[in-house]
Coordinates of C-alpha atoms and ligand atoms in Angstrom, one line a residue:
M1 CA 11.2 6.2 -29.7
Y2 CA 9.7 9.1 -28.9
D3 CA 5.7 10.3 -30.3
L4 CA 6.9 13.8 -31.8
I5 CA 10.5 16.2 -32.2
L6 CA 10.4 19.5 -32.5
K7 CA 13.5 20.6 -34.0
N8 CA 15.9 23.3 -34.3
G9 CA 13.2 25.9 -32.7
Q10 CA 14.0 28.9 -30.5
V11 CA 12.3 27.7 -27.5
V12 CA 10.5 30.3 -25.0
T13 CA 11.1 28.4 -21.7
P14 CA 10.7 30.2 -17.9
D15 CA 14.5 31.1 -17.8
G16 CA 14.6 32.5 -21.2
I17 CA 15.1 31.6 -24.9
I18 CA 17.1 28.8 -25.7
S19 CA 17.9 27.2 -29.3
A20 CA 16.9 23.4 -28.7
D21 CA 15.0 20.4 -29.3
I22 CA 12.5 19.1 -27.7
A23 CA 11.0 15.7 -27.4
V24 CA 7.2 14.1 -27.0
K25 CA 6.0 10.9 -25.3
D26 CA 2.5 10.3 -24.6
G27 CA 1.6 14.0 -24.9
K28 CA 4.3 14.9 -21.9
I29 CA 7.4 16.4 -22.5
I30 CA 10.4 14.1 -22.4
E31 CA 13.5 16.2 -22.9
I32 CA 14.5 19.2 -23.8
G33 CA 18.4 19.9 -25.8
T34 CA 20.1 18.6 -28.4
I35 CA 18.6 15.1 -29.3
A36 CA 19.5 12.2 -31.3
S37 CA 16.8 9.9 -31.0
S38 CA 14.5 9.3 -33.3
A39 CA 10.1 9.8 -33.2
T40 CA 7.2 9.4 -35.3
E41 CA 6.7 12.4 -36.4
E42 CA 9.5 15.6 -36.7
I43 CA 8.4 19.2 -37.1
D44 CA 11.0 21.2 -38.6
C45 CA 11.5 24.7 -36.1
N46 CA 14.2 26.4 -37.8
G47 CA 13.6 30.1 -38.2
L48 CA 10.3 29.8 -36.0
H49 CA 10.0 30.0 -32.0
V50 CA 8.3 27.6 -30.1
L51 CA 6.2 28.5 -26.9
P52 CA 4.3 27.3 -24.5
G53 CA 0.4 26.5 -25.6
V54 CA -0.7 30.2 -25.2
I55 CA -3.7 29.9 -22.3
D56 CA -6.8 32.7 -23.0
T57 CA -8.2 33.0 -19.0
Q58 CA -11.0 34.6 -20.2
V59 CA -13.8 33.6 -23.1
H60 CA -17.4 33.7 -23.9
F61 CA -18.7 31.0 -25.9
R62 CA -22.2 31.1 -24.8
E63 CA -23.3 28.0 -24.9
P64 CA -26.2 27.1 -23.5
G65 CA -28.6 29.6 -24.2
N66 CA -27.1 32.0 -27.6
T67 CA -25.2 28.9 -29.3
H68 CA -26.2 31.2 -32.4
K69 CA -23.4 33.6 -31.7
E70 CA -20.8 30.9 -30.5
D71 CA -20.9 27.3 -29.3
L72 CA -18.5 25.2 -27.4
D73 CA -17.1 23.9 -31.1
S74 CA -16.7 27.4 -32.8
G75 CA -15.6 28.6 -30.2
T76 CA -12.2 26.4 -29.3
L77 CA -12.3 26.0 -32.7
S78 CA -11.7 29.3 -33.2
A79 CA -9.1 29.4 -30.4
I80 CA -7.4 26.7 -32.1
A81 CA -6.9 28.6 -35.2
G82 CA -5.1 31.6 -33.6
G83 CA -2.7 29.2 -31.5
V84 CA -4.8 29.0 -28.6
T85 CA -4.4 25.8 -26.4
S86 CA -6.6 26.7 -23.5
I87 CA -9.5 28.4 -22.9
F88 CA -11.1 29.3 -19.3
E89 CA -14.5 29.9 -20.4
M90 CA -16.9 33.3 -18.4
P91 CA -20.4 31.8 -16.6
N92 CA -22.6 34.3 -18.2
T93 CA -24.3 31.8 -20.2
N94 CA -27.9 30.8 -20.0
P95 CA -28.8 29.0 -18.0
L96 CA -26.1 31.2 -15.8
T97 CA -23.2 28.7 -14.4
T98 CA -23.7 29.3 -11.0
T99 CA -24.3 25.8 -9.9
A100 CA -22.6 22.3 -9.9
E101 CA -25.4 20.7 -12.2
A102 CA -25.1 24.2 -14.7
L103 CA -21.0 23.0 -14.6
T104 CA -21.7 19.4 -14.9
D105 CA -23.4 20.0 -18.1
K106 CA -21.3 22.4 -20.2
L107 CA -18.5 19.8 -19.1
D108 CA -20.8 17.0 -20.9
R109 CA -21.2 19.4 -23.8
A110 CA -17.2 20.2 -24.0
K111 CA -16.5 16.5 -24.3
D112 CA -15.3 15.6 -27.8
R113 CA -16.5 18.7 -29.0
A114 CA -13.7 20.7 -27.6
W115 CA -11.0 21.5 -29.9
C116 CA -8.8 23.1 -27.2
N117 CA -8.1 22.7 -23.2
Y118 CA -10.6 24.3 -21.3
A119 CA -12.1 24.8 -17.4
F120 CA -15.1 27.1 -16.3
F121 CA -15.5 29.7 -14.5
V122 CA -18.2 29.3 -11.8
G123 CA -20.4 32.4 -11.2
G124 CA -20.6 33.7 -7.0
T125 CA -24.0 35.1 -6.4
K126 CA -25.6 36.5 -3.4
E127 CA -27.4 33.0 -3.5
N128 CA -24.8 30.5 -3.7
A129 CA -21.8 32.5 -1.7
E130 CA -22.3 29.2 0.8
Q131 CA -21.4 27.0 -1.4
L132 CA -18.6 28.5 -3.5
P133 CA -15.8 27.1 -1.4
T134 CA -17.1 23.2 -2.4
L135 CA -18.1 24.4 -6.2
E136 CA -14.9 26.3 -6.9
K137 CA -13.3 22.8 -5.8
L138 CA -15.1 20.6 -8.5
K139 CA -13.4 19.4 -11.6
G140 CA -12.9 21.7 -14.3
C141 CA -13.3 24.7 -12.3
C142 CA -11.2 27.0 -13.1
G143 CA -12.4 29.5 -10.3
I144 CA -15.1 32.1 -9.7
K145 CA -16.4 35.0 -11.2
V146 CA -18.1 38.1 -10.0
F147 CA -19.5 40.7 -11.8
M148 CA -19.6 44.5 -9.8
G149 CA -21.6 45.9 -12.9
S150 CA -23.9 44.7 -15.3
S151 CA -22.8 43.6 -19.0
T152 CA -24.0 40.7 -21.1
G153 CA -26.5 38.1 -19.6
N154 CA -27.5 38.0 -16.0
L155 CA -25.3 38.0 -13.6
L156 CA -24.3 40.8 -11.0
T157 CA -23.4 41.7 -7.6
E158 CA -24.0 45.2 -7.1
D159 CA -23.2 45.8 -3.4
D160 CA -20.0 45.4 -1.1
A161 CA -22.1 43.0 1.9
T162 CA -22.0 40.8 -1.1
L163 CA -19.0 40.7 -2.5
Q164 CA -17.6 40.2 0.9
H165 CA -19.9 37.3 1.3
I166 CA -18.8 36.2 -1.7
L167 CA -14.5 36.8 -1.0
E168 CA -15.1 35.4 2.5
H169 CA -16.0 31.5 1.0
G170 CA -13.4 29.9 -0.5
I171 CA -9.8 30.6 -1.0
R172 CA -9.2 30.5 -4.8
R173 CA -8.3 34.2 -7.2
V174 CA -11.5 35.1 -7.6
A175 CA -11.8 36.9 -11.4
I176 CA -13.8 40.1 -10.9
H177 CA -15.4 42.7 -13.7
A178 CA -15.3 45.8 -11.9
E179 CA -17.4 48.2 -12.9
D180 CA -19.7 50.3 -10.1
E181 CA -23.2 49.6 -10.9
P182 CA -24.7 52.5 -8.6
R183 CA -22.8 54.8 -10.6
L184 CA -23.8 52.9 -14.1
K185 CA -27.1 53.3 -13.0
R186 CA -26.9 56.9 -12.1
R187 CA -25.9 58.1 -15.3
A188 CA -27.3 55.5 -17.7
K189 CA -30.0 58.4 -19.0
L190 CA -26.7 60.3 -21.0
V191 CA -27.1 57.7 -23.1
D192 CA -30.5 56.5 -23.8
D193 CA -31.9 56.6 -26.9
C194 CA -28.7 58.5 -28.2
N195 CA -27.6 56.7 -31.4
D196 CA -24.3 57.4 -30.5
V197 CA -21.4 54.7 -29.5
H198 CA -19.0 57.4 -29.0
Q199 CA -21.1 58.1 -25.5
H200 CA -20.2 54.2 -24.4
P201 CA -16.8 55.7 -22.3
V202 CA -18.6 58.6 -21.3
W203 CA -21.3 56.3 -19.6
R204 CA -19.6 53.7 -18.4
D205 CA -16.6 56.7 -16.9
E206 CA -13.3 55.8 -15.7
A207 CA -14.6 57.0 -12.3
T208 CA -16.8 53.8 -12.8
A209 CA -14.0 52.1 -13.4
F210 CA -12.1 53.5 -10.3
N211 CA -14.4 52.9 -7.7
A212 CA -15.2 49.6 -8.3
T213 CA -11.5 48.6 -8.5
S214 CA -11.0 50.5 -5.3
R215 CA -14.0 48.9 -3.7
L216 CA -12.9 46.2 -4.9
L217 CA -9.3 46.7 -3.2
R218 CA -10.9 46.6 0.3
L219 CA -13.0 43.7 0.7
A220 CA -9.7 41.7 -0.8
Y221 CA -7.9 43.3 2.3
R222 CA -10.4 42.5 4.7
T223 CA -11.4 39.2 4.0
E224 CA -7.5 38.1 3.0
R225 CA -8.7 36.9 -0.4
P226 CA -6.4 37.1 -3.8
I227 CA -8.7 38.4 -6.7
H228 CA -7.8 39.2 -10.3
V229 CA -9.6 42.2 -11.6
L230 CA -10.6 41.9 -15.3
H231 CA -9.8 43.9 -18.3
I232 CA -8.1 47.1 -16.5
T233 CA -8.8 49.9 -18.6
S234 CA -7.9 53.2 -17.0
A235 CA -4.5 55.2 -16.1
K236 CA -5.7 55.6 -12.7
E237 CA -6.7 52.2 -11.8
M238 CA -3.5 51.2 -13.2
E239 CA -1.2 53.5 -10.7
N240 CA -3.6 52.3 -7.9
L241 CA -3.3 48.4 -8.4
K242 CA 0.6 48.8 -9.2
E243 CA 0.5 49.4 -5.3
H244 CA -1.4 46.0 -4.4
K245 CA 0.2 42.8 -6.6
K246 CA 0.0 41.4 -3.3
I247 CA -3.7 40.4 -3.3
A248 CA -4.7 41.5 -6.9
S249 CA -3.8 39.7 -10.1
V250 CA -4.6 42.4 -13.3
E251 CA -5.3 41.4 -16.9
V252 CA -5.2 43.7 -19.9
T253 CA -6.6 42.6 -23.3
P254 CA -5.6 43.1 -26.7
Q255 CA -8.5 45.4 -27.6
H256 CA -7.3 47.9 -25.0
L257 CA -4.1 47.7 -26.1
T258 CA -4.4 48.0 -30.1
L259 CA -7.3 50.5 -30.3
H260 CA -8.7 53.7 -28.8
A261 CA -10.9 56.3 -28.3
P262 CA -11.9 58.0 -30.6
D263 CA -10.5 56.8 -33.5
C264 CA -12.0 53.1 -33.0
Y265 CA -15.4 54.7 -32.4
D266 CA -15.4 56.7 -35.5
R267 CA -13.8 53.5 -37.7
L268 CA -16.0 50.5 -36.3
G269 CA -18.8 52.4 -34.4
T270 CA -20.5 49.8 -32.1
L271 CA -18.8 47.2 -33.1
A272 CA -16.2 48.8 -31.0
Q273 CA -18.3 48.6 -28.2
M274 CA -16.9 46.4 -25.1
N275 CA -17.5 46.8 -21.3
P276 CA -15.6 47.7 -19.7
P277 CA -15.2 50.4 -22.4
I278 CA -12.0 52.0 -25.0
R279 CA -10.7 54.6 -23.7
S280 CA -8.8 57.6 -24.8
K281 CA -4.8 57.1 -25.9
E282 CA -3.6 58.5 -22.5
H283 CA -5.4 55.8 -21.1
H284 CA -4.7 52.9 -23.7
D285 CA -0.2 54.2 -23.2
A286 CA -1.1 53.6 -19.1
L287 CA -2.2 50.1 -19.9
W288 CA 1.2 49.6 -22.2
E289 CA 3.0 51.3 -19.1
G290 CA 1.7 48.6 -17.0
V291 CA 2.6 45.9 -19.2
A292 CA 6.2 47.3 -19.6
N293 CA 6.3 47.9 -15.1
G294 CA 4.7 44.5 -14.4
T295 CA 1.9 45.8 -12.7
V296 CA -0.1 43.6 -15.8
D297 CA -0.2 40.3 -14.9
I298 CA -2.2 38.7 -17.9
I299 CA -3.5 39.1 -21.3
G300 CA -7.2 37.5 -22.4
S301 CA -8.6 38.0 -24.8
D302 CA -12.4 38.5 -23.6
H303 CA -13.6 36.9 -26.5
A304 CA -17.1 38.2 -26.2
P305 CA -18.9 37.5 -29.7
H306 CA -22.5 38.8 -31.5
T307 CA -24.0 38.3 -34.4
I308 CA -23.4 41.2 -37.1
D309 CA -27.5 41.9 -37.1
E310 CA -27.2 42.3 -33.1
K311 CA -24.1 44.6 -33.1
N312 CA -25.5 46.7 -36.1
Q313 CA -28.7 47.3 -33.6
P314 CA -29.0 51.6 -32.7
Y315 CA -26.8 52.1 -29.5
P316 CA -27.2 51.4 -26.7
K317 CA -29.4 48.8 -28.2
S318 CA -26.2 47.3 -29.3
P319 CA -25.0 44.6 -27.2
S320 CA -21.2 44.9 -25.8
G321 CA -18.2 42.4 -26.1
M322 CA -16.2 41.6 -29.4
P323 CA -14.3 38.5 -31.0
G324 CA -10.7 38.3 -29.7
V325 CA -9.6 34.7 -29.1
Q326 CA -8.0 34.0 -32.7
T327 CA -6.5 37.2 -32.6
L328 CA -4.9 37.7 -29.5
V329 CA -2.1 35.7 -30.8
P330 CA -1.0 37.9 -33.9
V331 CA -2.0 40.8 -32.9
M332 CA 0.0 40.8 -29.6
L333 CA 2.9 39.4 -31.7
S334 CA 3.0 41.6 -34.2
H335 CA 2.7 44.4 -30.8
V336 CA 6.1 42.6 -29.7
N337 CA 7.4 43.0 -33.8
L338 CA 7.0 47.2 -33.2
G339 CA 9.0 46.7 -30.3
H340 CA 5.8 47.2 -27.2
L341 CA 7.1 44.4 -25.1
S342 CA 9.4 41.8 -25.7
L343 CA 8.5 37.8 -26.9
E344 CA 9.2 36.1 -23.3
R345 CA 6.9 38.7 -21.7
F346 CA 4.2 38.2 -23.6
V347 CA 4.6 34.3 -22.9
D348 CA 4.7 35.3 -19.6
M349 CA 1.2 36.8 -19.2
V350 CA -0.3 34.2 -21.6
A351 CA 1.7 30.9 -20.1
H352 CA 3.4 31.4 -17.4
N353 CA 1.7 34.0 -14.9
P354 CA -1.7 32.0 -15.8
Q355 CA -0.2 28.7 -14.6
K356 CA 0.8 30.6 -11.6
L357 CA -2.0 32.6 -10.6
Y358 CA -4.3 29.9 -11.4
G359 CA -2.5 26.6 -10.0
I360 CA -2.9 25.0 -13.5
K361 CA -1.4 21.4 -13.1
N362 CA 1.4 20.7 -16.1
K363 CA 0.2 23.3 -18.1
G364 CA 1.8 26.9 -19.5
R365 CA 5.7 26.3 -19.5
I366 CA 8.1 24.3 -20.8
E367 CA 10.1 22.1 -18.8
T368 CA 10.0 18.1 -18.8
G369 CA 6.6 16.2 -17.4
Y370 CA 4.7 19.2 -18.3
D371 CA 1.7 19.0 -21.2
A372 CA 3.1 19.1 -24.5
D373 CA 1.1 21.8 -25.3
F374 CA 2.3 24.0 -27.7
T375 CA 2.2 27.4 -30.1
I376 CA 4.4 27.9 -32.6
V377 CA 4.9 31.1 -34.2
D378 CA 6.6 32.5 -37.2
M379 CA 8.0 35.6 -36.0
N380 CA 9.1 37.2 -39.7
A381 CA 5.3 36.1 -41.3
K382 CA 3.5 38.8 -42.6
H383 CA -0.4 38.6 -42.7
T384 CA -3.5 40.3 -43.0
I385 CA -6.3 39.2 -40.3
T386 CA -9.7 39.4 -41.8
N387 CA -13.2 38.5 -41.3
E388 CA -13.1 35.8 -43.7
W389 CA -10.2 33.7 -41.2
M390 CA -12.7 33.8 -38.2
K391 CA -13.6 30.1 -37.1
S392 CA -16.0 32.5 -34.8
K393 CA -20.1 31.8 -35.5
C394 CA -20.0 35.7 -35.0
G395 CA -17.8 35.5 -38.5
W396 CA -16.4 39.2 -37.8
T397 CA -13.5 40.7 -35.9
P398 CA -12.9 44.1 -35.2
F399 CA -8.9 43.9 -36.7
D400 CA -10.4 43.2 -40.1
G401 CA -8.0 44.7 -42.7
L402 CA -5.2 45.1 -39.9
K403 CA -1.7 43.8 -41.0
V404 CA 0.3 41.9 -38.4
Q405 CA 3.9 40.6 -38.8
G406 CA 4.0 37.4 -36.4
W407 CA 1.7 34.5 -36.4
P408 CA 0.6 31.5 -35.2
T409 CA 2.2 28.0 -37.6
H410 CA 1.1 25.4 -35.6
T411 CA -1.0 24.8 -32.3
I412 CA -0.1 21.9 -30.9
I413 CA -1.9 19.7 -27.8
A414 CA -0.9 17.3 -25.9
G415 CA 1.8 16.2 -28.7
H416 CA -1.0 15.8 -31.4
T417 CA -1.0 19.2 -34.4
V418 CA -4.3 20.4 -34.6
M419 CA -3.6 23.3 -36.7
H420 CA -0.8 24.0 -39.5
N421 CA -0.9 26.8 -41.7
D422 CA -4.5 28.0 -41.2
E423 CA -5.3 24.6 -41.5
I424 CA -7.4 22.6 -39.0
I425 CA -6.3 18.9 -38.8
G426 CA -7.4 16.3 -36.7
K427 CA -10.3 15.9 -34.5
A428 CA -11.8 18.0 -31.2
S429 CA -9.9 16.1 -28.6
G430 CA -9.5 19.2 -25.5
Q431 CA -8.8 17.7 -22.2
V432 CA -10.4 19.5 -19.1
I433 CA -8.0 21.6 -17.5
E434 CA -6.5 20.4 -14.5
F435 CA -5.5 22.6 -11.2
Q436 CA -3.0 21.9 -8.1
Ligands
DOR1 O1 -18.5 43.7 -23.2 C1 -18.7 42.8 -22.9 N1 -18.9 41.6 -23.4 N2 -18.5 42.6 -21.2 C2 -18.2 41.9 -20.6 O2 -18.2 41.8 -19.4 C3 -19.1 40.7 -21.1 C4 -19.4 40.4 -22.8 C5 -20.1 39.3 -23.1 O3 -20.3 38.4 -22.1 O4 -20.6 39.7 -24.1

């Protein structure tokens, strides 16, 4: 007797899409195929696709420090509402997550409050570089994150010597926000009191991104340390990274794949402001080329909520970042339906590749023995994304009013349904993600 059987779904496995049932017991996938046995619960997946639980490897949930924008409860609720079963959370909270104590504090806070599974990045700095080999191995740590350019919060490593020192300590893949801080500082006067968000990608231009990525690649080779370059935004960076797949994995965000300048700033003003910025159509097309040719490994949302009042301040006082964890799945499924990528490629980038690149234990694949985390989707369902649907404390989305085709119908974690047809079910029961 099984706990759960998902009946007659189109199942997205690492080897392709198959018609199959999936049986679950004690939170694990036990059998995949035609299953005759019965179960306590059966879900009819006829007409639906069963995906491995979607893993969002870049979110900012603001706890501790800025819980008026988001906390671990609301952020993870937003995740499951959008079909995301696991998240990696960033260290630019207040205080910063740069010590074992700060990591333990986040793990304590998440316990019994997180609706999805979770792990936390530790920020790499000049001060903690020598402790990083120990910190990166702690329970609940998904890796080290470094900001090369200043963004929200106070975490910054702007010089090569310090970055090299960080990369020399530890072995896990390091996630990097690559913008060149010295160039950002030199060009900051371009936006002084300008009150025009169209200047955002002018200040933080392509060279700012390219210089940082190039410096980073040199240091990664020198130290033989694998890196994961977050939210790539420009054509030249993408071309360059294509040649360095052995050492560098690559992330893009749904925002950069969906919006482009100047249209996004005309329509959304500072709501479209993020770091690194949304750029012109030419760059947007180059990101899609990176998805098509295999340069891009991961799609992460860079969920970075700020309140509407904060965002409404005149640029450049307005903070950078927009929410995204809840809209990642429907926005990308809509791109699948528009023919921009295949469903299999999407699943590679939000489940199979995160599992491989970060060495996640027992998640990210529909295979016997793996955790029973699933994102079930209806590729035919048509919906409009609205601010009202958002569970994030910030209460808005840059995709308000966007008509999409493709919608998450069930979020299942360890064999328990926590979201069905936009309704939240049960209680917060996310677990700490484990690594190999
Ligand atoms: O736009 C951004 N906002 N980029 C980042 O790197 C940080 C994020 C935030 O935390 O607000």
